[in-house]
Coordinates of C-alpha atoms and ligand atoms in Angstrom, one line a residue:
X1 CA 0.0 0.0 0.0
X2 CA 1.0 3.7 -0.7
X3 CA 1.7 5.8 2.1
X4 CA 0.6 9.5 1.3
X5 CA 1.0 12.1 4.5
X6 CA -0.5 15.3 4.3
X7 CA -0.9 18.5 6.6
X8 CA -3.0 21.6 6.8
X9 CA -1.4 24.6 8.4
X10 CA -1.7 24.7 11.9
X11 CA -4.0 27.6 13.2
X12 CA -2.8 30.1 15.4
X13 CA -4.5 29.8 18.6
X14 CA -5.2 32.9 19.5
X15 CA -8.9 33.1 19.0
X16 CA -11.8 30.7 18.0
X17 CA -12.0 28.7 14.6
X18 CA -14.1 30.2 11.2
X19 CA -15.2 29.1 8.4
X20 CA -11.9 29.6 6.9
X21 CA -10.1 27.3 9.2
X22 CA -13.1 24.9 8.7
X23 CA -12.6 24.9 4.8
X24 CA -8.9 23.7 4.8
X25 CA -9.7 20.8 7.5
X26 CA -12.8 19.9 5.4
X27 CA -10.9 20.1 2.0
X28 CA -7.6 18.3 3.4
X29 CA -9.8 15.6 5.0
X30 CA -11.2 15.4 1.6
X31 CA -8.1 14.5 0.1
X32 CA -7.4 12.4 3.1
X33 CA -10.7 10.1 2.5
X34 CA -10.1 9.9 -1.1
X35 CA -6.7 8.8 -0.9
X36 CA -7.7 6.1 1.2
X37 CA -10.6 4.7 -1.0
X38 CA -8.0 4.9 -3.6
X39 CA -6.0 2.3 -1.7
X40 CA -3.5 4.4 0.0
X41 CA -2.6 4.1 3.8
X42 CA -2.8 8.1 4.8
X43 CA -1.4 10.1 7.4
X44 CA -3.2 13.2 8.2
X45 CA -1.5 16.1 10.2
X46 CA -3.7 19.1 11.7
X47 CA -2.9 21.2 15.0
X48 CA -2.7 24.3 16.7
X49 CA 0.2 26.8 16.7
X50 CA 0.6 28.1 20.1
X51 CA 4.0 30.3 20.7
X52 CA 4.4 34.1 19.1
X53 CA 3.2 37.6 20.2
X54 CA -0.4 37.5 19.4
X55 CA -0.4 34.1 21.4
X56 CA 0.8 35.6 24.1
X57 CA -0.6 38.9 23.8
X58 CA -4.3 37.3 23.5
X59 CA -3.6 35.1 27.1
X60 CA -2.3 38.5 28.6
X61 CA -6.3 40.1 27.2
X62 CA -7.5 37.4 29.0
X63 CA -5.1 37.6 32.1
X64 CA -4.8 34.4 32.4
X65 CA -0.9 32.3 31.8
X66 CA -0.5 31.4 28.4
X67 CA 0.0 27.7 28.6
X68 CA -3.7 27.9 29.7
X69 CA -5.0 30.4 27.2
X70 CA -3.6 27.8 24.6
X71 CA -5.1 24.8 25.9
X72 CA -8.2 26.3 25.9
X73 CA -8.1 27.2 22.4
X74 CA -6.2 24.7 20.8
X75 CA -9.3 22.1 22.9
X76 CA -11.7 24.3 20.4
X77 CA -9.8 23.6 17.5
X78 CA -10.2 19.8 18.5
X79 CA -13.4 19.8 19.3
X80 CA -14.3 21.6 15.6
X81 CA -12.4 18.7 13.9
X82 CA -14.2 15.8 15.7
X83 CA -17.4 17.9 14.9
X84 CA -16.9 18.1 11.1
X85 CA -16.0 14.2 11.6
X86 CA -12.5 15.3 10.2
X87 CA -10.2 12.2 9.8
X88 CA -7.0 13.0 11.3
X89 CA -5.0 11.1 12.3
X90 CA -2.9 13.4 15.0
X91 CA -2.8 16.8 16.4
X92 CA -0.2 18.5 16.8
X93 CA 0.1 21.6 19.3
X94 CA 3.6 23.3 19.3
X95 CA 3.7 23.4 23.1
X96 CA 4.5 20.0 23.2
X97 CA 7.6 18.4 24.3
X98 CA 8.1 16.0 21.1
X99 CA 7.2 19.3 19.1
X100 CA 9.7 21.7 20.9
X101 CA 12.5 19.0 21.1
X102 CA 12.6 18.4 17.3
X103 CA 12.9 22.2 16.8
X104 CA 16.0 22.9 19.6
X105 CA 17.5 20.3 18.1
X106 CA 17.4 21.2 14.5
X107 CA 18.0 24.8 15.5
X108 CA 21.7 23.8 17.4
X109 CA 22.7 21.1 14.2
X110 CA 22.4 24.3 12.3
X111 CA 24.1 27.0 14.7
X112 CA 26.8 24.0 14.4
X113 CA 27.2 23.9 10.9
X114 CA 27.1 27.8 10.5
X115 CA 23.7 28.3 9.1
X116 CA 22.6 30.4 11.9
X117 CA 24.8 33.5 13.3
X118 CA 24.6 36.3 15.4
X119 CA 23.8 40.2 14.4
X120 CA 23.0 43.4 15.5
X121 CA 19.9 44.3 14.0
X122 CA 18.0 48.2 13.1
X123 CA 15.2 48.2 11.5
X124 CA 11.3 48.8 11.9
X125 CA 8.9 46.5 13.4
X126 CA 5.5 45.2 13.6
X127 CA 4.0 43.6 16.4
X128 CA 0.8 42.7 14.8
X129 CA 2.7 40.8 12.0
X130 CA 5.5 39.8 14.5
X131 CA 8.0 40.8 11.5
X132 CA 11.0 43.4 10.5
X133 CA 9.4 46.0 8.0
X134 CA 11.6 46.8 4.7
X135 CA 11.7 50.1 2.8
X136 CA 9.7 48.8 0.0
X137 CA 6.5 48.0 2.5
X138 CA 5.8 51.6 3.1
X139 CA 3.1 52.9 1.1
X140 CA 3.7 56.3 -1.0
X141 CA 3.5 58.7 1.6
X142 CA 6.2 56.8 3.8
X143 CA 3.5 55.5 6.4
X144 CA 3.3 51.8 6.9
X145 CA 0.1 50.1 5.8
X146 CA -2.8 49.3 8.2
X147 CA -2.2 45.5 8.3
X148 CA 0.9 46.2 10.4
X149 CA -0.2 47.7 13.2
X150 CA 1.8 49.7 15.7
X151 CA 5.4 49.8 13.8
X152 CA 8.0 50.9 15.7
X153 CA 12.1 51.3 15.2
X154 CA 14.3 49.0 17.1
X155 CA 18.1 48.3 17.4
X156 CA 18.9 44.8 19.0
X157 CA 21.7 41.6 18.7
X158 CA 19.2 38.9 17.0
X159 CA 20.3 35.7 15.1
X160 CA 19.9 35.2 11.6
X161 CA 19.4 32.2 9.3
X162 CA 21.0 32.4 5.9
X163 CA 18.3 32.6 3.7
X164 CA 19.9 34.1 1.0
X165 CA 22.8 31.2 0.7
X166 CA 19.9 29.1 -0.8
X167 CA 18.0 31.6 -3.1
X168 CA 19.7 29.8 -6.4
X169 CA 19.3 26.8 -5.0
X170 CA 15.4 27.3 -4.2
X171 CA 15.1 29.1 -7.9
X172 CA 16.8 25.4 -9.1
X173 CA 14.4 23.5 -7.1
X174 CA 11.4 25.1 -8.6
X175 CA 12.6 24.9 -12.2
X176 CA 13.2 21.3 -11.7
X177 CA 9.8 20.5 -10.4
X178 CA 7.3 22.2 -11.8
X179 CA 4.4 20.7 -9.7
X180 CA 5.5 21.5 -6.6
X181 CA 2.9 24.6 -6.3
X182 CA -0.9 23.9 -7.0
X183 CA -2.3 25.6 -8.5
X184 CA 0.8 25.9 -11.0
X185 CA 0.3 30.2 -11.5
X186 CA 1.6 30.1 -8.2
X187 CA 4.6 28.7 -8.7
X188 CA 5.2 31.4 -11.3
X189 CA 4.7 34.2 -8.2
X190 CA 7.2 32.6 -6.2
X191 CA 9.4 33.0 -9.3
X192 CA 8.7 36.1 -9.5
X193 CA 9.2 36.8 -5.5
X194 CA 12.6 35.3 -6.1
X195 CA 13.7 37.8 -8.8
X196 CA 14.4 40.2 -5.9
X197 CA 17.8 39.1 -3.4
X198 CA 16.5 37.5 -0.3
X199 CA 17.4 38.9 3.2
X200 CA 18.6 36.2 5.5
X201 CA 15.6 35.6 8.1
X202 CA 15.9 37.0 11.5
X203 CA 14.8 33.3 13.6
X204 CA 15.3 35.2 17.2
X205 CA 13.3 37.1 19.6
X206 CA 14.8 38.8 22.6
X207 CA 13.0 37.2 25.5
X208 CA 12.3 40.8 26.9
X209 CA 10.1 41.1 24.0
X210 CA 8.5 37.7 24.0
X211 CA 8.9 35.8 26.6
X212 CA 6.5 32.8 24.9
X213 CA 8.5 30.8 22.5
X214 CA 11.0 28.2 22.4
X215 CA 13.9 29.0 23.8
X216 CA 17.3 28.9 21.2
X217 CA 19.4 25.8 22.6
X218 CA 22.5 27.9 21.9
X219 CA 21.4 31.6 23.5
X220 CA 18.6 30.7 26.2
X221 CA 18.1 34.5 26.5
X222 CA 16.1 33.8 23.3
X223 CA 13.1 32.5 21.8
X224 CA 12.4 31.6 18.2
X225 CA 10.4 33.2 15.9
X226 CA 7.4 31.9 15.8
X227 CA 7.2 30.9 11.9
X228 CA 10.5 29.0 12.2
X229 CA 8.8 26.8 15.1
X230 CA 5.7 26.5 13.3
X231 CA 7.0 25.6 10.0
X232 CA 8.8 22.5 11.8
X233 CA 5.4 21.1 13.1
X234 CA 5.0 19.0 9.8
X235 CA 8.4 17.7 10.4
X236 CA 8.4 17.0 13.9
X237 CA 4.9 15.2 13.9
X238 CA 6.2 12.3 11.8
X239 CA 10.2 12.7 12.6
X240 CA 10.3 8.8 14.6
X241 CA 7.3 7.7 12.0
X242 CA 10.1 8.0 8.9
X243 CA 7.1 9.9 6.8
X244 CA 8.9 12.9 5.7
X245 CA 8.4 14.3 3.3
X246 CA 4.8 15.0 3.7
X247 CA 3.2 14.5 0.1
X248 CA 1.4 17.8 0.7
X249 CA 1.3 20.5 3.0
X250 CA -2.4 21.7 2.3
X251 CA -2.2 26.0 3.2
X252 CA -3.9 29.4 2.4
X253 CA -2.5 31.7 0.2
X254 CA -1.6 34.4 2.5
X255 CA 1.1 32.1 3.8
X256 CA 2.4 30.9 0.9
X257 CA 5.6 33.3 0.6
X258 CA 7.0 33.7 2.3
X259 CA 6.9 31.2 4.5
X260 CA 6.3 27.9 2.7
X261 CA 7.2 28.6 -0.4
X262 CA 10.5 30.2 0.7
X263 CA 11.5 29.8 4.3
X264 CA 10.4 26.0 4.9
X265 CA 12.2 24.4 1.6
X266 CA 15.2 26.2 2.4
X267 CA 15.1 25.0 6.2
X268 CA 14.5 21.6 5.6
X269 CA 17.4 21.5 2.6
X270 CA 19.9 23.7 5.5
X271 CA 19.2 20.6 7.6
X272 CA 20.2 17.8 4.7
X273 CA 16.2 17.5 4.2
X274 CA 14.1 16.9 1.1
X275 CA 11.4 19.8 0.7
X276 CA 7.7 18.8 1.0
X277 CA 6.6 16.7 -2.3
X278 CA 3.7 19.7 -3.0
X279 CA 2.4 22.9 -1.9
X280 CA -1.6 22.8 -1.8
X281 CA -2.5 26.3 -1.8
X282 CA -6.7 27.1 -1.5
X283 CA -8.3 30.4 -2.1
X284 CA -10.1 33.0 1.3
X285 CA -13.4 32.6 1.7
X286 CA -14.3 36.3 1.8
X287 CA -17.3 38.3 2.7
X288 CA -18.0 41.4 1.7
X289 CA -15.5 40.8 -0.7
X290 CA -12.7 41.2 1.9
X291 CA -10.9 38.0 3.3
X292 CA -13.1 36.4 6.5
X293 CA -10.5 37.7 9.3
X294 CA -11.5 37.8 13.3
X295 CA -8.8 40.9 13.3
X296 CA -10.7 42.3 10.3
X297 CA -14.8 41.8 11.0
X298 CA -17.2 39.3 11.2
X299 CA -17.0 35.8 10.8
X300 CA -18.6 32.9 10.2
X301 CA -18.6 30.5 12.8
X302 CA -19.2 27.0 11.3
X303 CA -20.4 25.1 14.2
X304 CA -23.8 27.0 13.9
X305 CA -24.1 26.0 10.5
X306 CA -22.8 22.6 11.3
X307 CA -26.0 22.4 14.5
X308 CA -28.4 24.1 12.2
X309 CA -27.7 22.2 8.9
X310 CA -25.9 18.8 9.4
X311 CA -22.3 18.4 9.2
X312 CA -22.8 17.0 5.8
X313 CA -24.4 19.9 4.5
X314 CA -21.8 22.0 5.7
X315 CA -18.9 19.8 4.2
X316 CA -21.2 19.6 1.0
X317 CA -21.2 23.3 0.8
X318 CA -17.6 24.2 0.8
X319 CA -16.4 22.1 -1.2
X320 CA -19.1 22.1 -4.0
X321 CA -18.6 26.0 -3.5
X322 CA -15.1 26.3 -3.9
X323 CA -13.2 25.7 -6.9
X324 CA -9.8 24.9 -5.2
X325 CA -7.3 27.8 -5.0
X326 CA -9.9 30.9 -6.3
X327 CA -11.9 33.2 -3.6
X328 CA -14.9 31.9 -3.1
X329 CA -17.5 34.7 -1.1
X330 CA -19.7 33.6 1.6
X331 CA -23.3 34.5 1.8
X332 CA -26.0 32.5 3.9
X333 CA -28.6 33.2 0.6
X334 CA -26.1 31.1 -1.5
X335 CA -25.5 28.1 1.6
X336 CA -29.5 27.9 1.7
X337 CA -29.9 27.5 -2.3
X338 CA -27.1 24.8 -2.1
X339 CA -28.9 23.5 0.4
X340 CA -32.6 23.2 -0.9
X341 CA -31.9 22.8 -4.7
X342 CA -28.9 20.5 -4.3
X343 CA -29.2 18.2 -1.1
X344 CA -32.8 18.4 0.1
X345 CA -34.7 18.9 -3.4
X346 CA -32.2 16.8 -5.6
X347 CA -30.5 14.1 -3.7
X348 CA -33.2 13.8 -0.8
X349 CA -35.5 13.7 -3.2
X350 CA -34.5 10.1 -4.6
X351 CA -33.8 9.1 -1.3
X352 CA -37.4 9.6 0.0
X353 CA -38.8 8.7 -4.0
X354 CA -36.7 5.1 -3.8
X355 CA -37.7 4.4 -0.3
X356 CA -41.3 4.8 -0.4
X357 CA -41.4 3.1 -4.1
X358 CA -39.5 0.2 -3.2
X359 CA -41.5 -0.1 0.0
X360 CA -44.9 0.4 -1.7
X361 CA -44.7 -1.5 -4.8
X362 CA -42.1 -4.4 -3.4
X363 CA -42.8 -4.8 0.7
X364 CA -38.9 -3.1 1.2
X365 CA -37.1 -6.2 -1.2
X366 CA -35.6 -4.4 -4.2
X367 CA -36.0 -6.2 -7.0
X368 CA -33.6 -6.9 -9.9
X369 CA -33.6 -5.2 -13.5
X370 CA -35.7 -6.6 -16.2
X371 CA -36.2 -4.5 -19.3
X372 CA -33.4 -2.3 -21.1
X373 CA -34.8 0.5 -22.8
X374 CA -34.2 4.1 -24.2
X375 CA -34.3 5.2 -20.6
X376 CA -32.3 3.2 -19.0
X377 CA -29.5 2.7 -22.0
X378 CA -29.3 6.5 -21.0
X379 CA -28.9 7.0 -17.5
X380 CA -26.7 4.2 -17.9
X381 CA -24.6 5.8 -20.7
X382 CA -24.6 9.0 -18.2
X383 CA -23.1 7.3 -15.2
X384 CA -20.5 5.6 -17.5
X385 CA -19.4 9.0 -19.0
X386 CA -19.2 10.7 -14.8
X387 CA -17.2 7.5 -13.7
X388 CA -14.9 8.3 -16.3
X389 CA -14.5 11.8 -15.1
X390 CA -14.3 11.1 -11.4
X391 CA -11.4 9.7 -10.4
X392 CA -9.3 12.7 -13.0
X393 CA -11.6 15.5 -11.2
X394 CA -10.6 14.4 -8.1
X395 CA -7.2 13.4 -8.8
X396 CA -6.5 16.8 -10.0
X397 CA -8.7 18.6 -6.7
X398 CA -11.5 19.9 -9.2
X399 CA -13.8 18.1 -6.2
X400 CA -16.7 20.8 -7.3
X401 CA -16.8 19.6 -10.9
X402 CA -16.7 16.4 -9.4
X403 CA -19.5 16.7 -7.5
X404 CA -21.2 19.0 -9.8
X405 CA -21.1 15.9 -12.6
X406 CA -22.4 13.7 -9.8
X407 CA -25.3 15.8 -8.8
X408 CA -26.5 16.1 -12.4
X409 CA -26.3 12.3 -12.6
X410 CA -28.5 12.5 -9.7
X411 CA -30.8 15.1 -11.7
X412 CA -31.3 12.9 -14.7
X413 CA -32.0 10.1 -12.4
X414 CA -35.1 12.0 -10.9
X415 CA -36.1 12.9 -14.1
X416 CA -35.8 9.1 -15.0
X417 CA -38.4 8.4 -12.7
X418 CA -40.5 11.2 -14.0
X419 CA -40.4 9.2 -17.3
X420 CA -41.1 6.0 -15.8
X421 CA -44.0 7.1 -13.1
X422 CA -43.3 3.6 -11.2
X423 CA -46.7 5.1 -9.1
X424 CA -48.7 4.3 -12.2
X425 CA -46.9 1.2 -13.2
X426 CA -48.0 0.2 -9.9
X427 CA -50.9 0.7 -10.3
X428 CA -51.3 -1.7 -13.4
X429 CA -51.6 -5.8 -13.6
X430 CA -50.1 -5.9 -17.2
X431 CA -47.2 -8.5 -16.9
X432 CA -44.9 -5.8 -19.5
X433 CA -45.6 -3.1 -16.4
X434 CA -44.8 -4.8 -13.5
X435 CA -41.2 -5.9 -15.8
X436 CA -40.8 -2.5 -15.8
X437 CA -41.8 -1.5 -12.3
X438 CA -39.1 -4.0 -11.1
X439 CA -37.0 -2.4 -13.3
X440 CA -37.1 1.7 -12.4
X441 CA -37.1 0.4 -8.7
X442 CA -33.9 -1.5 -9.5
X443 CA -32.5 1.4 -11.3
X444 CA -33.2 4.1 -9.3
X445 CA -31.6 2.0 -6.4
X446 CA -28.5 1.2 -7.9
X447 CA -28.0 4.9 -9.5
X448 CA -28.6 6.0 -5.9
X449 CA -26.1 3.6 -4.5
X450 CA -23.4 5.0 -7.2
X451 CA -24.3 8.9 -6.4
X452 CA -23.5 8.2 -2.5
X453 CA -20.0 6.3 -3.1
X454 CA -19.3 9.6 -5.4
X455 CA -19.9 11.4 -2.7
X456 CA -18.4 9.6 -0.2
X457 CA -15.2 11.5 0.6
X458 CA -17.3 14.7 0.9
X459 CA -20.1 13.8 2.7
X460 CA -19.3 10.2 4.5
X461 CA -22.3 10.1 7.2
X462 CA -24.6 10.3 4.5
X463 CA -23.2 8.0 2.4
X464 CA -23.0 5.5 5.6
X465 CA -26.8 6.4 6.2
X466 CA -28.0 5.8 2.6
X467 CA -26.2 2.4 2.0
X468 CA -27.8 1.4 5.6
X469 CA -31.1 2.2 4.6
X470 CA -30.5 0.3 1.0
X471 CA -29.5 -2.4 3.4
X472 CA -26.1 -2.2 1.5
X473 CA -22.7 -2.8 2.9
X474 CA -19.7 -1.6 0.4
X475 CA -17.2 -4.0 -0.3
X476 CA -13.5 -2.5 0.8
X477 CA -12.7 -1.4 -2.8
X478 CA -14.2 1.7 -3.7
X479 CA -13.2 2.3 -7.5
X480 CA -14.9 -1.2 -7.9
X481 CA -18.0 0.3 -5.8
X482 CA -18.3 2.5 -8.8
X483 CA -19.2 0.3 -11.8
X484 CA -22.9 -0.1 -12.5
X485 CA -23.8 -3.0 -11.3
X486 CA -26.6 -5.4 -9.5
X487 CA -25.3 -5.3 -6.3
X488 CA -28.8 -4.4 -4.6
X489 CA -30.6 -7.2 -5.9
X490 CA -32.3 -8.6 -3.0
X491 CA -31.5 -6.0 -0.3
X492 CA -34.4 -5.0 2.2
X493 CA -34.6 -1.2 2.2
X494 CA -35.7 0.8 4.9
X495 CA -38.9 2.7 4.9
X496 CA -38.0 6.2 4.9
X497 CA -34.7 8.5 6.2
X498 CA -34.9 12.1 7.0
X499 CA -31.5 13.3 5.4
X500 CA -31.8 17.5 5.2
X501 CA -34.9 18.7 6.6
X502 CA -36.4 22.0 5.9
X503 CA -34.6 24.7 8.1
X504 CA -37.0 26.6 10.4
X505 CA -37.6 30.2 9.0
X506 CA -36.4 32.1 11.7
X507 CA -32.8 30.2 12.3
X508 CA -32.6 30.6 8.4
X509 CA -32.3 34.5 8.2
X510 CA -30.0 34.6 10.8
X511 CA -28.0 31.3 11.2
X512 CA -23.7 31.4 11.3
X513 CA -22.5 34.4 13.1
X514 CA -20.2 34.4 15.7
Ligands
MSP601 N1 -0.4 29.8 12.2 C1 -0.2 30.1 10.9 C2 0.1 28.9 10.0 C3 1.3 28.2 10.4 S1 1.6 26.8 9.4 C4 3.1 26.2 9.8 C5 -1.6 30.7 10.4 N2 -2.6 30.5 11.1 S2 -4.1 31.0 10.8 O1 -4.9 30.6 11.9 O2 -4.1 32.4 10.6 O3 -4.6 30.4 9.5 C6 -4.6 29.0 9.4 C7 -5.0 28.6 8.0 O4 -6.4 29.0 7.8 C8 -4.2 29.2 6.9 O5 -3.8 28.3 5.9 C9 -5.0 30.3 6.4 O6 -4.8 30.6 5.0 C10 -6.4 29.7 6.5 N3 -7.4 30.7 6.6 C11 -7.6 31.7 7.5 N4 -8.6 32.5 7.1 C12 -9.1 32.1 5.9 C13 -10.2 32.4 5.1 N5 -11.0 33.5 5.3 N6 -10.5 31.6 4.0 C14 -9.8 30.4 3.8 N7 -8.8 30.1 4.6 C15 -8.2 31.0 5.4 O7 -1.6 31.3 9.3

């Protein structure tokens, strides 16, 4: 079996999960499931990061010690991925031991070998962004943008990493593998960021400053920046599990450079490690058209969607929503039409449709297949052509055409039993009718049972709940789950499942703030 490992970024835990942290744990668990029906054996990284100014400045808000502030948080973080049934397989939280070991330790074999040395420093800082401001970042009037905070000039003895000793080698790596950014334009803006010389990376924070960080083995007066610890959270997770290098390292694109796309390959190759196999790099759900932010405005917080709607529906909605590394803008009006037209009208339609038929017209026992006509040469010839596309769509993380091709399969299956009307079929003694009763009952069953194991990676409880009520169990290879088959010949349905119910009005208007 194929071992794939990936990661999502690990969120800051300075303040409680959005939908934005929700997407990337719901599109990397995505991956994660897929991967596994496609035979691999995955490892799946997600966590909080828990040292750095805003960390500690949040605790301070609070008054309470850090170490609690983060154990707090990084418990809501947990708690978010159990709710949206997220399939991790650890969590890691920078505070710990095995996390903070694996860092001191890579930061002292690289003091040895001269990759890290000591400076005096000037220049203008940000405490928001917990970074050293250049020229080039102020805007024309020589202010410093908003996004930076409080910037303020300071003069200090830091250590530095040297960054820019690895710039042609970094420019190399990318040349030679073109695929290590998705989407690939990316790739092209880190070539572009790498046109200018690189700075070496200032890895050190005078613990008058911040005192919450990991201390540098080698100056104990010091703590690491808090990207340089971060960043090592992918390694440090799987560092006695031989996994590295992670296949991808799922991420936003606000932290794609520098940090991953610059700092962490040219860490790991400092250290006599291979870089991460891929960069997965999503889109911001925005609203208003401005990136969801808790420092900028509102946000959505999913777990009132996830109590209002399902956790299905929710997991439905981002990724059908989402085309993997655009924007995507968040409105409750476009959830609810997902919602109705797609899940409860479309799919839990020919839930409810092939339950009650089956259980009307053949006491719960689905029948087999008997006739072969027009209709069902076509619905047939439809799910060939989607099977086809499947695997590619979802291969190449187009998971919304994917589901997008599935839900229209699920659309012309509705509208084959328009064509069919197994209610009046029913209703006739003709031998020819009741062939074809048994039939559309068979059909519709079987087209149901292929919809679900497409949607199986994105919506998993449903898909359980559906082959339960076909009185289905899958067999353990999924690809081979997908061929048309007769596989519910015989099986005793269920009478009836309630899958997405009609939201009340009033938790409608309002639902998802935080
Ligand atoms: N702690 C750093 C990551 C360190 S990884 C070694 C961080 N944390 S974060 O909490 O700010 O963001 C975590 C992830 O959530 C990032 O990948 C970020 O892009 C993603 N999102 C945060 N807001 C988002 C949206 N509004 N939309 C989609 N994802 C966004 O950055």
């Amino acid at each position: 079996m194929k071992s794939f490992y990936i990661t999502t970024a690990i969120d800051y835990a300075n303040g409680s999960p959005h939908l934005g942290h929700a997407y990337e744990k719901v599109l990397t668990d995505v991956i994660a499931r897929f991967r596994r029906q496609m035979g691999d054996t995955v490892h799946f990284l997600t966590g909080t990061d828990e040292h750095g100014q805003k960390v500690q400045a949040s605790a301070r808000k609070q008054g309470i010690e850090p170490q609690a502030y983060v154990d707090k948080v990084s418990a809501e973080f947990q708690a978010l991925c159990a709710r949206l049934e997220i399939s991790n397989t650890d969590f890691i939280r920078t505070t710990e031991p095995r996390h903070k070991q694996v860092v001191r330790d890579i930061l002292q074999k690289l003091f040895d070998q001269g990759e890290i040395y000591e400076a005096e420093y000037r220049g203008f800082y940000s405490t928001r962004q917990e970074q050293f401001l250049q020229e080039k970042d102020r805007l024309p009037d020589g202010s410093w943008p908003e996004i930076f905070g409080e910037v303020s000039e300071i003069v200090e003895k830091n250590y530095f990493f040297r960054l820019k000793k690895y710039q042609e080698w970094l420019i190399e790596h990318l040349n030679s593998h073109p695929d290590f950014i998705f989407p690939k334009y990316r790739q092209k803006q880190v070539l572009e960021f790498l046109k200018e010389p690189l700075n070496d990376l200032c890895i050190s924070r005078p613990r008058e400053r911040l005192e919450w960080g990991i201390a540098l083995p080698f100056a104990e007066n010091y703590v690491t920046y808090v990207w340089f610890d971060a960043l090592l959270n992918y390694y440090s997770a799987v560092v006695d599990k031989g996994l590295w290098p992670a296949d991808f390292n799922v991420i936003g694109k606000d932290i794609l450079v520098p940090p991953h796309a610059v700092y962490w390959p040219i860490m790991l190759h400092a250290c006599g490690l291979p870089p991460p196999k891929a960069l997965l790099v999503h889109g911001w759900w925005l609203q208003g058209g401005a990136k969801m932010s808790k420092s900028t405005g509102e946000v959505v917080n999913p777990l009132s969607l996830v109590d209002q709607f399902g956790v299905d529906a929710f997991r439905y909605f981002l990724i059908r929503e989402m085309n993997v590394g655009q924007d995507s803008e968040f409105t409750v009006e476009q959830f609810l039409v997902r919602y109705n037209s797609e899940l409860a009208n479309n799919l839990g339609n020919l839930v409810n449709r092939t339950l009650n038929m089956a259980t009307r017209f053949a006491a719960g026992v689905l029948p087999a297949a008997e006739v072969t006509e027009d209709a069902e040469r076509e619905l047939q010839a439809l799910w060939t052509k989607t099977h086809a596309e499947l695997v590619p769509l979802c291969e190449g993380f187009q998971f919304h055409t994917a589901i997008e091709r599935t839900m229209v399969f699920v659309t012309a299956t509705n509208a084959y039993i328009e064509k069919r009307a197994p209610w009046k079929l029913g209703k006739s003694e003709a031998p020819a009718d009741q062939a074809l009763l048994r039939t559309s009952l068979a059909t519709m069953a079987e087209a149901l049972r292929l919809a679900v194991a497409a949607l199986q990676h994105v919506t998993p409880s449903t898909t359980v709940k559906i082959n339960a009520v076909l009185g289905y169990t899958p067999g353990p290879d999924w690809r081979a789950e997908l061929a048309w088959g007769a596989k519910l010949n015989g099986a005793k349905v269920a009478p009836a499942l309630v899958l997405f119910p009609r939201p009340t009005p009033p938790a409608a208007t309002a639902p998802g703030k935080a």
